[in-house]
XYZ file of C-alpha atoms in Angstrom:
362
model
C 43.499 24.900 -3.425
C 42.654 25.908 0.421
C 43.928 23.811 3.172
C 43.196 23.499 6.778
C 45.401 22.669 9.633
C 45.619 23.035 13.205
C 49.370 23.287 14.319
C 50.337 21.167 17.066
C 51.979 23.937 19.096
C 48.769 25.850 19.073
C 47.980 23.368 22.177
C 50.186 26.035 24.419
C 46.899 28.387 24.065
C 44.624 25.890 25.702
C 46.608 25.127 28.765
C 47.776 29.195 29.249
C 45.080 29.297 32.185
C 46.784 26.367 34.310
C 50.437 26.687 32.902
C 52.808 28.071 35.228
C 54.778 30.679 33.273
C 58.441 31.639 34.093
C 59.189 29.199 36.900
C 62.264 28.165 37.796
C 63.595 24.365 37.484
C 63.050 23.634 41.315
C 59.727 25.649 41.900
C 58.493 28.307 43.701
C 58.349 28.154 47.725
C 54.485 28.089 47.176
C 54.607 25.011 45.471
C 56.881 23.058 47.908
C 54.961 23.707 50.821
C 52.034 21.664 49.545
C 50.957 19.203 52.222
C 52.210 15.884 51.814
C 49.631 13.125 50.972
C 50.052 9.499 51.911
C 48.405 7.080 50.239
C 44.468 6.284 51.772
C 44.454 9.623 53.014
C 41.990 12.520 51.914
C 43.172 14.130 48.897
C 40.893 17.231 49.171
C 42.831 20.152 49.027
C 45.934 18.545 47.586
C 47.898 20.313 44.795
C 49.814 18.315 42.369
C 52.413 19.617 39.740
C 52.299 17.779 36.403
C 55.346 18.711 34.106
C 54.763 17.893 30.731
C 56.273 19.119 27.180
C 55.214 22.171 25.574
C 52.432 20.768 23.632
C 50.164 19.541 26.441
C 46.766 20.389 26.305
C 43.596 19.391 27.809
C 40.130 21.190 28.111
C 39.813 23.384 31.145
C 36.667 21.705 32.005
C 37.982 18.162 32.325
C 40.721 19.750 34.557
C 37.979 21.506 36.627
C 35.949 17.932 36.550
C 39.033 16.246 37.857
C 39.297 18.622 40.894
C 35.675 18.279 41.495
C 35.728 14.343 41.754
C 39.144 13.965 43.592
C 39.840 17.259 45.485
C 43.238 17.621 43.748
C 44.083 20.853 42.073
C 46.303 20.123 39.021
C 49.051 22.620 38.112
C 50.652 21.985 34.533
C 54.112 23.036 34.134
C 55.239 22.943 30.516
C 58.999 22.301 30.560
C 60.348 22.166 26.659
C 60.397 19.169 24.321
C 60.534 15.646 25.478
C 64.406 15.982 25.734
C 64.519 19.151 27.556
C 61.703 17.788 30.071
C 63.733 14.423 30.320
C 66.711 16.463 31.335
C 65.271 18.518 33.574
C 63.721 15.535 35.557
C 67.153 13.867 35.728
C 68.747 17.199 37.229
C 65.999 17.746 39.740
C 65.405 13.862 40.768
C 66.511 14.329 44.289
C 64.200 17.410 44.875
C 61.666 17.209 41.892
C 59.980 20.095 40.690
C 56.741 18.238 40.277
C 54.926 15.150 41.455
C 54.357 13.575 38.098
C 55.207 13.711 34.529
C 53.861 13.465 31.385
C 55.675 13.337 27.756
C 58.568 11.217 28.108
C 58.851 9.220 25.081
C 60.444 6.078 23.889
C 63.474 8.225 22.571
C 64.301 9.314 26.082
C 62.593 6.939 28.559
C 65.322 4.710 29.060
C 67.684 7.356 30.487
C 64.976 8.795 32.773
C 64.335 5.033 34.062
C 67.986 4.416 34.628
C 68.464 7.333 36.548
C 65.977 6.695 38.934
C 63.491 9.634 37.968
C 60.508 7.818 38.155
C 58.561 5.584 41.321
C 56.934 2.128 40.728
C 53.111 2.316 39.541
C 51.284 0.134 37.267
C 47.779 1.405 36.832
C 44.905 -0.861 35.023
C 45.896 -0.212 31.326
C 42.923 0.546 28.534
C 42.424 -1.848 25.787
C 45.531 -1.642 23.324
C 47.814 0.168 25.669
C 50.006 -3.084 26.546
C 51.274 -3.104 22.894
C 53.135 0.413 23.719
C 54.667 -0.330 27.064
C 58.225 -0.439 27.257
C 60.385 -3.454 27.872
C 61.975 -4.734 31.267
C 61.824 -2.477 34.468
C 60.622 0.448 32.809
C 57.177 -1.031 32.058
C 56.808 -0.737 36.044
C 57.422 2.874 36.384
C 56.032 4.590 33.206
C 52.513 4.364 31.384
C 51.738 4.685 27.740
C 49.410 7.548 27.231
C 49.330 8.104 23.528
C 51.180 7.498 20.415
C 51.909 8.857 16.913
C 54.507 8.188 14.249
C 56.726 10.533 12.722
C 56.724 10.011 8.833
C 57.367 11.643 5.589
C 54.497 13.759 4.300
C 53.655 14.671 0.806
C 51.940 17.526 -0.601
C 49.864 15.301 -3.244
C 48.237 18.261 -4.593
C 51.256 19.941 -5.594
C 52.581 16.885 -7.485
C 49.286 16.538 -9.204
C 49.088 20.266 -10.033
C 52.888 19.942 -11.539
C 52.236 16.546 -13.097
C 54.998 14.867 -11.339
C 55.212 11.760 -9.428
C 55.488 11.739 -5.715
C 58.129 9.805 -3.827
C 56.901 6.361 -2.264
C 60.030 5.410 0.086
C 62.949 6.476 1.891
C 65.250 5.938 -0.910
C 63.124 8.281 -3.123
C 64.146 11.292 -1.051
C 67.456 10.837 -2.104
C 66.704 10.684 -6.070
C 67.927 13.532 -8.080
C 63.817 13.531 -9.244
C 63.198 15.112 -5.755
C 65.998 17.289 -5.576
C 65.312 20.493 -3.407
C 61.689 19.360 -2.584
C 62.415 17.905 1.265
C 62.335 19.968 4.386
C 62.626 18.034 7.882
C 63.513 19.451 11.462
C 67.128 18.784 12.596
C 67.687 15.850 14.829
C 69.586 17.915 17.532
C 66.962 20.465 17.594
C 63.614 18.678 17.485
C 62.000 15.394 18.718
C 60.543 14.665 15.383
C 63.744 15.191 13.618
C 65.422 12.721 16.108
C 62.746 10.412 15.289
C 63.367 10.706 11.557
C 67.121 10.116 12.259
C 65.968 6.915 14.047
C 63.828 5.891 11.134
C 66.646 5.839 8.832
C 69.013 4.123 11.212
C 66.501 1.198 11.397
C 66.048 1.264 7.760
C 69.495 1.463 6.813
C 71.465 0.048 9.732
C 74.632 1.268 11.633
C 76.705 1.016 8.382
C 74.503 2.514 5.946
C 72.496 5.397 7.496
C 75.624 7.789 7.402
C 75.686 7.321 3.601
C 72.231 7.777 3.188
C 72.201 11.037 4.969
C 75.117 12.388 2.839
C 72.915 11.260 -0.357
C 70.119 13.286 1.062
C 71.826 16.488 2.093
C 73.423 16.284 -1.537
C 70.086 16.036 -2.793
C 69.199 19.814 -1.364
C 67.142 18.525 1.695
C 66.722 21.376 3.989
C 67.083 21.691 7.596
C 64.651 23.772 9.871
C 65.064 24.236 13.807
C 61.811 22.796 14.650
C 58.819 20.880 13.479
C 56.996 24.019 13.472
C 59.236 25.983 11.131
C 59.297 22.867 8.919
C 55.652 22.445 8.498
C 54.055 25.705 8.808
C 56.696 27.965 7.149
C 58.317 25.416 4.518
C 55.864 22.805 3.709
C 53.575 23.657 0.519
C 51.060 21.423 1.839
C 50.479 23.742 5.100
C 49.251 26.636 2.737
C 52.873 28.380 2.782
C 56.251 27.552 2.217
C 57.932 26.216 -1.047
C 58.661 22.707 -0.467
C 56.236 19.544 -1.034
C 57.933 16.847 1.189
C 58.192 17.136 5.051
C 59.055 15.097 7.876
C 55.940 15.551 9.901
C 53.367 12.875 11.731
C 50.860 10.349 10.439
C 48.144 12.266 11.995
C 48.858 15.183 10.045
C 46.946 14.455 6.535
C 43.620 14.740 8.854
C 44.296 18.440 9.200
C 45.034 19.236 5.555
C 41.404 18.969 4.323
C 40.213 20.688 1.231
C 37.196 23.078 2.246
C 35.240 22.013 -1.075
C 35.825 18.258 -1.536
C 36.810 17.553 2.131
C 39.510 15.278 0.998
C 42.931 15.551 2.479
C 45.661 17.109 0.101
C 48.450 15.422 2.204
C 49.588 11.970 2.780
C 51.682 10.099 5.024
C 54.400 7.461 3.592
C 53.532 4.673 6.005
C 56.753 2.779 5.056
C 58.989 5.779 6.449
C 57.573 5.841 9.907
C 59.048 5.837 13.234
C 56.698 5.414 16.362
C 56.654 7.872 19.207
C 55.059 6.908 22.423
C 54.516 9.241 25.201
C 54.641 8.019 28.764
C 53.664 9.648 32.260
C 54.939 8.599 35.471
C 54.843 9.329 39.351
C 58.213 11.005 40.362
C 60.577 9.391 42.757
C 60.662 11.754 45.993
C 57.341 13.612 44.768
C 55.658 15.219 47.658
C 52.306 13.845 46.670
C 52.718 10.451 45.489
C 49.086 9.142 46.302
C 47.746 12.103 44.350
C 50.263 11.889 41.611
C 48.959 8.267 40.841
C 45.412 9.682 40.316
C 46.751 11.955 37.879
C 48.170 9.246 35.756
C 44.660 7.168 36.250
C 43.124 10.425 35.119
C 45.238 10.555 31.849
C 44.259 6.969 31.193
C 40.524 7.802 31.771
C 38.175 7.303 29.004
C 37.100 11.071 29.199
C 40.807 12.057 28.587
C 41.590 9.458 25.886
C 38.472 10.500 23.945
C 39.934 13.925 23.813
C 43.761 13.751 22.868
C 43.351 13.426 19.023
C 41.844 16.908 18.936
C 43.644 18.452 21.720
C 47.077 17.009 21.222
C 46.870 15.575 17.499
C 47.938 12.210 18.464
C 46.803 8.824 18.903
C 45.248 7.813 22.287
C 46.629 4.661 23.958
C 42.927 3.304 24.400
C 42.223 1.681 20.940
C 38.661 1.515 21.732
C 38.465 5.444 21.616
C 36.157 6.526 18.552
C 38.265 8.805 16.447
C 36.975 11.837 14.934
C 35.775 11.379 11.333
C 38.545 12.932 9.595
C 40.998 10.788 11.465
C 38.932 7.680 10.815
C 39.405 8.470 7.326
C 42.577 10.191 6.566
C 45.018 9.534 9.875
C 46.114 5.973 9.255
C 48.487 4.762 11.889
C 51.588 3.007 10.818
C 50.674 -0.590 11.061
C 54.518 -1.618 10.772
C 56.761 1.273 11.911
C 60.520 1.220 11.793
C 62.129 0.281 15.140
C 65.175 1.174 17.545
C 65.103 -0.300 20.735
C 64.620 2.020 23.686
C 67.957 0.545 25.103
C 69.730 0.948 21.777
C 68.591 4.588 21.773
C 69.994 5.154 25.292
C 73.179 3.719 24.430
C 73.894 5.557 21.270
C 71.909 8.570 20.909
C 74.938 10.966 21.646
C 77.163 9.114 19.245
C 74.430 9.139 16.427
C 73.647 12.682 17.051
C 77.392 13.879 16.849
C 77.846 11.656 13.596
C 74.798 13.314 12.135
C 75.872 16.778 12.988
C 79.157 16.019 11.012
C 77.281 14.705 7.866
C 74.764 17.733 7.779
C 77.224 20.435 8.463
C 80.246 19.230 6.306
């Protein structure tokens, strides 16, 4: 059976012409010489640097249209995954290497906010976006742009072919019936891996998650460094690999379509999900704060929100965006995702990761 999946990481190719390759953390002299633009002044000829995670992607024509409408040249600087991006922004907060950032998610947002990385800006939000806002002061500085949930995904075609029942929940993954069938990204090396760890903490609590992971590893769970390795190289549902259960996203089934039937060959277990929300914010000490605000507005615009699904493979913050046909049918968002508060994540992240490492390496 043939499947079709567009990897989230191919988004890098789309931004190749606007990305800044091989730049240092503090930026080049050319970037730091851009004229400061105060609110209310003309933005014509202004350059704004947007720090993002590595999977940011928008059509070039949209970025060109933004320049035509505002006079702003947008330079996109990929800066690792959400964790790396957050760390770089904290370390450079007194002399930021960008004006605005996108891609800080709810697993790292509180740290960046508490460190004073972001300046206050509260744009008008599209329909549905208010439900994605952070609590407290963080809502004043970070704006929700998109969301997706990390969930267990199952290769339904593999289970049908082998006449076996598929797992239905987190408990099943530790059942001997599913021994040696799960591959997942590591929590210390991957944002979705950390999200899955948080899902198990939410499900089993402080007193139970370590025991769950012990049972999971004893049942033959295989760890990969990142999502790409787990999904594209390890998961049978992506056309390669030998494991029919993987930790991926609630959007993933929209990209595993059988070419003959048009149906998805995989499904996400929506009772295993942890929601990740990605935010944008103007950086404190940005050289061009007024222009940076325009970039946040741009990311919230109907034009950008409409292309987020097929370019970044996540749901837009705007709940009124019409989703692609495959998404409407196969990419069902988790209605009641597992939750750990951003404050709890910030307070306990390192301790949880240390304990998790002890369990998976014993």
